[in-house]
PDB file of C-alpha atoms and ligand atoms in Angstrom:
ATOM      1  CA  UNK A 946      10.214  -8.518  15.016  1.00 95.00           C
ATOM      2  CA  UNK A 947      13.373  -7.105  14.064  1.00 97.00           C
ATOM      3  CA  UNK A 948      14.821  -5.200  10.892  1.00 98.00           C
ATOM      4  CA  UNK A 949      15.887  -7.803   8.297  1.00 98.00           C
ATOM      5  CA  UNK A 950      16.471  -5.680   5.189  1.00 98.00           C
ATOM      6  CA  UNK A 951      16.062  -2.395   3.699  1.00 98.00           C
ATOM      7  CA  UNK A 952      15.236  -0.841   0.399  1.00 98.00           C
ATOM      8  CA  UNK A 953      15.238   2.304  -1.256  1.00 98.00           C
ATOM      9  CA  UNK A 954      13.147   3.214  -4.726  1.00 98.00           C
ATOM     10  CA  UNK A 955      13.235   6.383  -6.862  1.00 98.00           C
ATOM     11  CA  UNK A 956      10.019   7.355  -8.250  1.00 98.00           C
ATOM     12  CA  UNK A 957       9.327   9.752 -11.325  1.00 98.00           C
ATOM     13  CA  UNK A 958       6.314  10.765  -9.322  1.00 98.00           C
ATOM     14  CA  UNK A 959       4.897  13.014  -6.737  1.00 98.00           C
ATOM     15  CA  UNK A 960       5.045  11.890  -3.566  1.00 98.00           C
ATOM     16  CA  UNK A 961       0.679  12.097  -3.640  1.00 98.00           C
ATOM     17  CA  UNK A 962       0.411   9.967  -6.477  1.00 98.00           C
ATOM     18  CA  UNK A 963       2.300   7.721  -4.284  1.00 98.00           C
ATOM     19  CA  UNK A 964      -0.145   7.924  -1.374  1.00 98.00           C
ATOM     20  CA  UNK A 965      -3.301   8.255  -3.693  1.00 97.00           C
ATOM     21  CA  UNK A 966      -2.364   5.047  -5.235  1.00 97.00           C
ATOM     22  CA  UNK A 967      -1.813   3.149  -1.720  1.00 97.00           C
ATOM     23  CA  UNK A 968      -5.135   4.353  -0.459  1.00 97.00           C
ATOM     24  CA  UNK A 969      -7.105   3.087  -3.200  1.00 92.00           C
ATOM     25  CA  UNK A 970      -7.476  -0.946  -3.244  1.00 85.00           C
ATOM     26  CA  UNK A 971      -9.092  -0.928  -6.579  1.00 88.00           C
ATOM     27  CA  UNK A 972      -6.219  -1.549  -8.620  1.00 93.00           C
ATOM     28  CA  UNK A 973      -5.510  -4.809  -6.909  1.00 92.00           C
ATOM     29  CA  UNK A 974      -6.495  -7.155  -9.372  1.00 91.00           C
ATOM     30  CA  UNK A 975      -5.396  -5.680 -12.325  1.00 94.00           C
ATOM     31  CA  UNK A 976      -1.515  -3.931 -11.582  1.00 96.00           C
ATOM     32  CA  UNK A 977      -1.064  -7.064  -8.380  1.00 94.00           C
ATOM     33  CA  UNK A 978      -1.691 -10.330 -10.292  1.00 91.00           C
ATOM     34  CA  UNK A 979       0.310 -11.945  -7.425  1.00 90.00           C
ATOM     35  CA  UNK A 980      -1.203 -10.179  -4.614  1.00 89.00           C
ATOM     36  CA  UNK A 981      -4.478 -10.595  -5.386  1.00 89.00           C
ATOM     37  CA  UNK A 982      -4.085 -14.002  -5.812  1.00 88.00           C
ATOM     38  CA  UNK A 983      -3.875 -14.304  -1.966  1.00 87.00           C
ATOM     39  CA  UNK A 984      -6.327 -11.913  -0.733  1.00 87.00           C
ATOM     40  CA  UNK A 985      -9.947 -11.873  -1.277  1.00 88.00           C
ATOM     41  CA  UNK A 986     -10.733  -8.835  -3.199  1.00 88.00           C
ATOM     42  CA  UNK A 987     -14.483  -9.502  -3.256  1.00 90.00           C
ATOM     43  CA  UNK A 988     -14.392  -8.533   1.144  1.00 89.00           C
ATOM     44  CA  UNK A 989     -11.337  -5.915   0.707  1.00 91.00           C
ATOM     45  CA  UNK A 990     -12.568  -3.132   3.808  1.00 93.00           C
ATOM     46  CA  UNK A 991     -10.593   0.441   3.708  1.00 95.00           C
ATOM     47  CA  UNK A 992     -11.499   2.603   6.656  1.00 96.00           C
ATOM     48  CA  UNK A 993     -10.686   5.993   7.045  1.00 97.00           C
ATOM     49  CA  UNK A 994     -10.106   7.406  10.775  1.00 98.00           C
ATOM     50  CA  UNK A 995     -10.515  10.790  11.446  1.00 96.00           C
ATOM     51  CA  UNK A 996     -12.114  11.832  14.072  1.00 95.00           C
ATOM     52  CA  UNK A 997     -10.884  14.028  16.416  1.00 92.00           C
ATOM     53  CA  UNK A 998      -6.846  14.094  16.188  1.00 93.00           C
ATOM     54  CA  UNK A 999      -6.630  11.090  13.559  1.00 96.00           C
ATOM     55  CA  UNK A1000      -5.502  10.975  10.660  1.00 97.00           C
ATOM     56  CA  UNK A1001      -4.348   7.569   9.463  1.00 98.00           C
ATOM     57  CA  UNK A1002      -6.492   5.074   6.877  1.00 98.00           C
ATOM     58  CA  UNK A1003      -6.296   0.961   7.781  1.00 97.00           C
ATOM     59  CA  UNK A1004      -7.602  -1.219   4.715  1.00 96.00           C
ATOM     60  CA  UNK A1005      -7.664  -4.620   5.189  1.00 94.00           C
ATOM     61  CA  UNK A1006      -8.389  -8.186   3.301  1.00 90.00           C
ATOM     62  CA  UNK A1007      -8.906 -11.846   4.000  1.00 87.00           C
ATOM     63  CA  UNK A1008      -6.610 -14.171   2.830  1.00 87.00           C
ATOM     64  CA  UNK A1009      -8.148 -16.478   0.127  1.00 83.00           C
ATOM     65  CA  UNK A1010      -6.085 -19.766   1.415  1.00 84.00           C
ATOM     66  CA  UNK A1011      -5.402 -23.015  -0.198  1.00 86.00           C
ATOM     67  CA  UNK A1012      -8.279 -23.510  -3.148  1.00 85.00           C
ATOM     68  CA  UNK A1013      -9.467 -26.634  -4.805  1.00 84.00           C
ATOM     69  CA  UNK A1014      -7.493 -26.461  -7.698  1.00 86.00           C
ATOM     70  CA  UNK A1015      -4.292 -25.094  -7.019  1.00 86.00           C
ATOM     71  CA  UNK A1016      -1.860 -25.709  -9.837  1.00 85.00           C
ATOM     72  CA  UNK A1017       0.602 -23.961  -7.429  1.00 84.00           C
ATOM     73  CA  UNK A1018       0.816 -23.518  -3.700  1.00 79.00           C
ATOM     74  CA  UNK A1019      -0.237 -19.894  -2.609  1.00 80.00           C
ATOM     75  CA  UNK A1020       1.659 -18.100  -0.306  1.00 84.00           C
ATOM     76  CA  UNK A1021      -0.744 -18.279   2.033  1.00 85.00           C
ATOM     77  CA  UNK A1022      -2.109 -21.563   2.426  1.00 82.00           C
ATOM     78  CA  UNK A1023      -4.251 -20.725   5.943  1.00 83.00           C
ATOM     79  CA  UNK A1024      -6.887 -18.577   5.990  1.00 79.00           C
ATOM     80  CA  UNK A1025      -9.229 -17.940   9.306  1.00 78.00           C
ATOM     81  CA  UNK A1026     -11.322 -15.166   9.752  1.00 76.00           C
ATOM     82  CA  UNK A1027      -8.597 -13.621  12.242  1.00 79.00           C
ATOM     83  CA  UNK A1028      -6.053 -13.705   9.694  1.00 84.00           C
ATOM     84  CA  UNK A1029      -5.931 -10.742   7.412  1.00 88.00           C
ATOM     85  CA  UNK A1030      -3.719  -8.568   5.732  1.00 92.00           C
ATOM     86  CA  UNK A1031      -3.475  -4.746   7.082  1.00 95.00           C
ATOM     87  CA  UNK A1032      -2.195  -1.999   5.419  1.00 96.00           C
ATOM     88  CA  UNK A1033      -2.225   1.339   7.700  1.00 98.00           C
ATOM     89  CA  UNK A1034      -1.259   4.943   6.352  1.00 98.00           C
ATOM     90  CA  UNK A1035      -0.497   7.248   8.344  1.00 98.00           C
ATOM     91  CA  UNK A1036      -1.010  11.169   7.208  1.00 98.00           C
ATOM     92  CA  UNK A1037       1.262  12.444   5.363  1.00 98.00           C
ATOM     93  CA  UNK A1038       3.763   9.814   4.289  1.00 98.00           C
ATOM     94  CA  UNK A1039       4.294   6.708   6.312  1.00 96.00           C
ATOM     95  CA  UNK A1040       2.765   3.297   5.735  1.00 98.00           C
ATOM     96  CA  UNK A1041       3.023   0.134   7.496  1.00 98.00           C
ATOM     97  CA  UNK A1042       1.886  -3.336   5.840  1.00 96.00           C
ATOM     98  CA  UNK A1043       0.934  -6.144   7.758  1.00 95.00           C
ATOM     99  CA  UNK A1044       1.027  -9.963   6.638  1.00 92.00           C
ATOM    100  CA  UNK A1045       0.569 -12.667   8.668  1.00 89.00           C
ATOM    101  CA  UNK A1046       4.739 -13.554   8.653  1.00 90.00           C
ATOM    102  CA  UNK A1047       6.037  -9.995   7.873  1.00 94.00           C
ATOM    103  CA  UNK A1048       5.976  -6.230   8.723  1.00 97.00           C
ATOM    104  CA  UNK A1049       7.175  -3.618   6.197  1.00 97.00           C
ATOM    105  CA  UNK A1050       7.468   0.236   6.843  1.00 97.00           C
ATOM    106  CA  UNK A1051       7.235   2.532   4.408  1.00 96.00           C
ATOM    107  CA  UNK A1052       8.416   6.275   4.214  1.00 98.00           C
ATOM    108  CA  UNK A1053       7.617   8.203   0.889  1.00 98.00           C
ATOM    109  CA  UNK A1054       9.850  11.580   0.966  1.00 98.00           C
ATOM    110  CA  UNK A1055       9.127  13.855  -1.536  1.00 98.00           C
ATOM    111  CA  UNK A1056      12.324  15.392  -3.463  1.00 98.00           C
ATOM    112  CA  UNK A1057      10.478  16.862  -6.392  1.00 98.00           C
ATOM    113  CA  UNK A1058       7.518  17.843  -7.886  1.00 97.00           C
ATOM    114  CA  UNK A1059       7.748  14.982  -9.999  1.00 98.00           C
ATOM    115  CA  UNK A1060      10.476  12.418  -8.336  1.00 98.00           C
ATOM    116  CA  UNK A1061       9.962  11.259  -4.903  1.00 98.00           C
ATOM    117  CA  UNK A1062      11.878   8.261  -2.829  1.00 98.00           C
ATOM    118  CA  UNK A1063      10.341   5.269  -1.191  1.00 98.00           C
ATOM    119  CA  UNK A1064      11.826   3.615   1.854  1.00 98.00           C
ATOM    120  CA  UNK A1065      11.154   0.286   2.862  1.00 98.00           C
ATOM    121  CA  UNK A1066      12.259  -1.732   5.785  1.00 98.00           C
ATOM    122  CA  UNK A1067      11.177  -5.177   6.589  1.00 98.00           C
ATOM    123  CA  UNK A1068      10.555  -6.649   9.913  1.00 98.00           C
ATOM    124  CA  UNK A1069      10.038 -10.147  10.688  1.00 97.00           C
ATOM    125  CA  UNK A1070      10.838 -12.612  13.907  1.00 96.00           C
ATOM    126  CA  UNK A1071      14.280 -13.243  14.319  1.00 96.00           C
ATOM    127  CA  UNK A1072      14.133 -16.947  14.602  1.00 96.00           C
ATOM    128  CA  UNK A1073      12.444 -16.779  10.948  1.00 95.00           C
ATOM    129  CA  UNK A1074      15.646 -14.136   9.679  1.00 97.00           C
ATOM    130  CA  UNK A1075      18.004 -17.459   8.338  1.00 95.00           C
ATOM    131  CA  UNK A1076      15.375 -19.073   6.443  1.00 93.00           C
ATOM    132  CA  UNK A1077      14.836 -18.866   2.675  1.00 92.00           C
ATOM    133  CA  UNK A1078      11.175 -17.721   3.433  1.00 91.00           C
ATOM    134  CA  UNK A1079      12.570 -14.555   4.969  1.00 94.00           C
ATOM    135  CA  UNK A1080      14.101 -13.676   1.476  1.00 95.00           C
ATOM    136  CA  UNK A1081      10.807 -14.613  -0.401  1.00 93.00           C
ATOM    137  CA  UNK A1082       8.877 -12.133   2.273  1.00 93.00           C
ATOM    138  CA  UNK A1083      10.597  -9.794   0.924  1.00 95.00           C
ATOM    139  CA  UNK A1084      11.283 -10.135  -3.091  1.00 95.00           C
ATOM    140  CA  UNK A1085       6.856 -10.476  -2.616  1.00 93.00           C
ATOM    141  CA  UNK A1086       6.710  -7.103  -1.594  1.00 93.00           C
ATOM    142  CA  UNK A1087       9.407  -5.999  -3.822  1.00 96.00           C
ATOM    143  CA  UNK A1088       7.567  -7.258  -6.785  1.00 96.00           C
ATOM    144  CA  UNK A1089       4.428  -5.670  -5.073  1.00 95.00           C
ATOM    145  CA  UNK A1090       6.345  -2.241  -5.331  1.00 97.00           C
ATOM    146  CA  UNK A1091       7.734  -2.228  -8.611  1.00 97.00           C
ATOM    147  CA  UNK A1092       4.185  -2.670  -9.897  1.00 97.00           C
ATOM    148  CA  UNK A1093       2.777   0.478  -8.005  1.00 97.00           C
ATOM    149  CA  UNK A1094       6.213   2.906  -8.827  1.00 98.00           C
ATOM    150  CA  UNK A1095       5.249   1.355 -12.841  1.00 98.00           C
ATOM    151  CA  UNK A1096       1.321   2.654 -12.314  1.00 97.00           C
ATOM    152  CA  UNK A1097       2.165   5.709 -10.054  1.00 98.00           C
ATOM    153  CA  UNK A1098       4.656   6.823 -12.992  1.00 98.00           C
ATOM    154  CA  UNK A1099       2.105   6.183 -15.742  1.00 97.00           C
ATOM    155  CA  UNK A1100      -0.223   7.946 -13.843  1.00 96.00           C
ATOM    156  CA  UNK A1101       1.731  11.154 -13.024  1.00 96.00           C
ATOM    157  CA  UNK A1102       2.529  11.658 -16.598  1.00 95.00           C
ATOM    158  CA  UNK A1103      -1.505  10.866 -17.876  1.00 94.00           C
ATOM    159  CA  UNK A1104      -1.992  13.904 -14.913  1.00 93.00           C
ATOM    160  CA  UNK A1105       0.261  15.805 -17.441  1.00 90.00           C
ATOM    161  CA  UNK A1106      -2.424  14.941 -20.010  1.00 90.00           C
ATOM    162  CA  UNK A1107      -4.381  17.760 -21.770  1.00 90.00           C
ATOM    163  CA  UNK A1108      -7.359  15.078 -21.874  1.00 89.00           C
ATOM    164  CA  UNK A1109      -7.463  14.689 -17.983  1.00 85.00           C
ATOM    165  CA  UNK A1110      -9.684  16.523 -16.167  1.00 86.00           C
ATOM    166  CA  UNK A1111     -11.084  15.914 -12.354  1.00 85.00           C
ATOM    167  CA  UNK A1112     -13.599  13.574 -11.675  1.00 87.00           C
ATOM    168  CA  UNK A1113     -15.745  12.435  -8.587  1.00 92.00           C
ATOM    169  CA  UNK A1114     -14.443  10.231  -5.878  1.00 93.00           C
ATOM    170  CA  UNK A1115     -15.963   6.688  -5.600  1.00 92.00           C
ATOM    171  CA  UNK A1116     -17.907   6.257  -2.848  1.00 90.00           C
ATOM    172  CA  UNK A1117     -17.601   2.610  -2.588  1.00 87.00           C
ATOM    173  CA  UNK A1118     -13.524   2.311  -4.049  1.00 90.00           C
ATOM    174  CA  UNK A1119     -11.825   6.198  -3.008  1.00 95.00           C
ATOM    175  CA  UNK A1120     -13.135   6.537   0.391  1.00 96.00           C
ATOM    176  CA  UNK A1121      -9.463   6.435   1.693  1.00 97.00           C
ATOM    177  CA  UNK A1122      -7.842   8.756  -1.316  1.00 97.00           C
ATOM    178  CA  UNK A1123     -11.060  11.519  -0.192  1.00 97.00           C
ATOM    179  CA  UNK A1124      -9.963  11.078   3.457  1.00 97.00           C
ATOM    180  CA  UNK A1125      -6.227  11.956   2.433  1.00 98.00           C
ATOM    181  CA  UNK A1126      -7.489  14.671   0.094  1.00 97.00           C
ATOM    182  CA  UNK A1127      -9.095  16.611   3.160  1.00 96.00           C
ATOM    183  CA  UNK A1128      -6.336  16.269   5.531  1.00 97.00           C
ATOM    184  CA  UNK A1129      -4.439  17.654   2.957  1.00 97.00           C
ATOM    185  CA  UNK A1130      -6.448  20.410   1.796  1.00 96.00           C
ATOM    186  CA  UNK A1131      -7.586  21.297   5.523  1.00 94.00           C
ATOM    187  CA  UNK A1132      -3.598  21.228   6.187  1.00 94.00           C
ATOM    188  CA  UNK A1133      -2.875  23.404   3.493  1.00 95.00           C
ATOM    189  CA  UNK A1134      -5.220  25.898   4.355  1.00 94.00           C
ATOM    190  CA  UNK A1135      -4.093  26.406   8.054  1.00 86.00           C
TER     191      UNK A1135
HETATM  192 FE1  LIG B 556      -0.657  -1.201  -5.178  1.00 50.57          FE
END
């Protein structure tokens, strides 16, 4: 694959709002109407690695496929058990999403306590770099992106909130933000 475009986004949040948000799959089907429209939420698998010297999280999903149904083609039409999407974070701040036609990078530098900038770059074969389905590759992730810098920007100002106040980590839907939480904290502390 080789770099076809890249994009830059300014955030009005901190750079681990950014990071919680990506490591927490939960908010799928509500902020990603689109997204989750391909993937099948109901078998969506986040696994945190760290043992010994890692430190990255991989979550992953089916992809639904063609349905019965369809008022309008998905995206993805095939889905096989081999064919997932894979979204890998890295500690601290670089991600790397994997579809089944596309690879996007993505650096989140932090420039303030409350404004940070995302980086994207997208990768994808060069025979496939001419064709209009390169472009659509990436105004899908754009749109993808735009929805998480809206909730990440809602969220860092409800953080603000005199009402907040911490709560427990999910077991079954934060296993990736807790993983992120103690590399941090463990980090911070050497
Ligand atoms: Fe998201």
């Amino acid at each position: 694959m080789k770099l076809f475009e890249r994009r830059t986004y300014d955030m009005k949040c901190n750079w681990k709002t950014y990071v919680d948000n990506y490591l927490e799959g939960y908010h799928l089907p509500s902020v990603h109407p689109g997204l989750n429209r391909e993937l099948d939420f109901s078998a969506y698998v986040v696994e945190p690695h760290t043992r010994g010297q890692e430190r990255y999280v991989r979550q992953l999903s089916p992809i639904r496929g063609a349905q019965p149904g369809d008022t309008t083609p998905r995206r993805y039409q095939e889905a096989r058990e081999d064919l997932t999407t894979d979204y890998f974070w890295v500690f601290p701040n670089w991600m790397l999403n994997c579809y089944p036609d596309n690879v996007s990078l993505n650096i989140v530098v932090p420039l303030a306590a409350e404004l940070s900038l995302a980086i994207f770059e997208w990768y994808l074969p060069e025979k496939d770099h001419g064709a209009p389905a390169a472009k659509a590759s990436v105004e899908f992730s754009d749109q993808i992106q735009m929805e998480d810098v809206g909730i990440c920007e809602v969220v860092q100002r409800n953080l603000r909130s005199r009402s907040y106040a911490r709560g427990r980590f999910s077991v079954k839907q934060e296993k990736g933000v807790h993983a992120f939480h103690r590399m941090y904290g463990k980090l911070m502390q050497e």
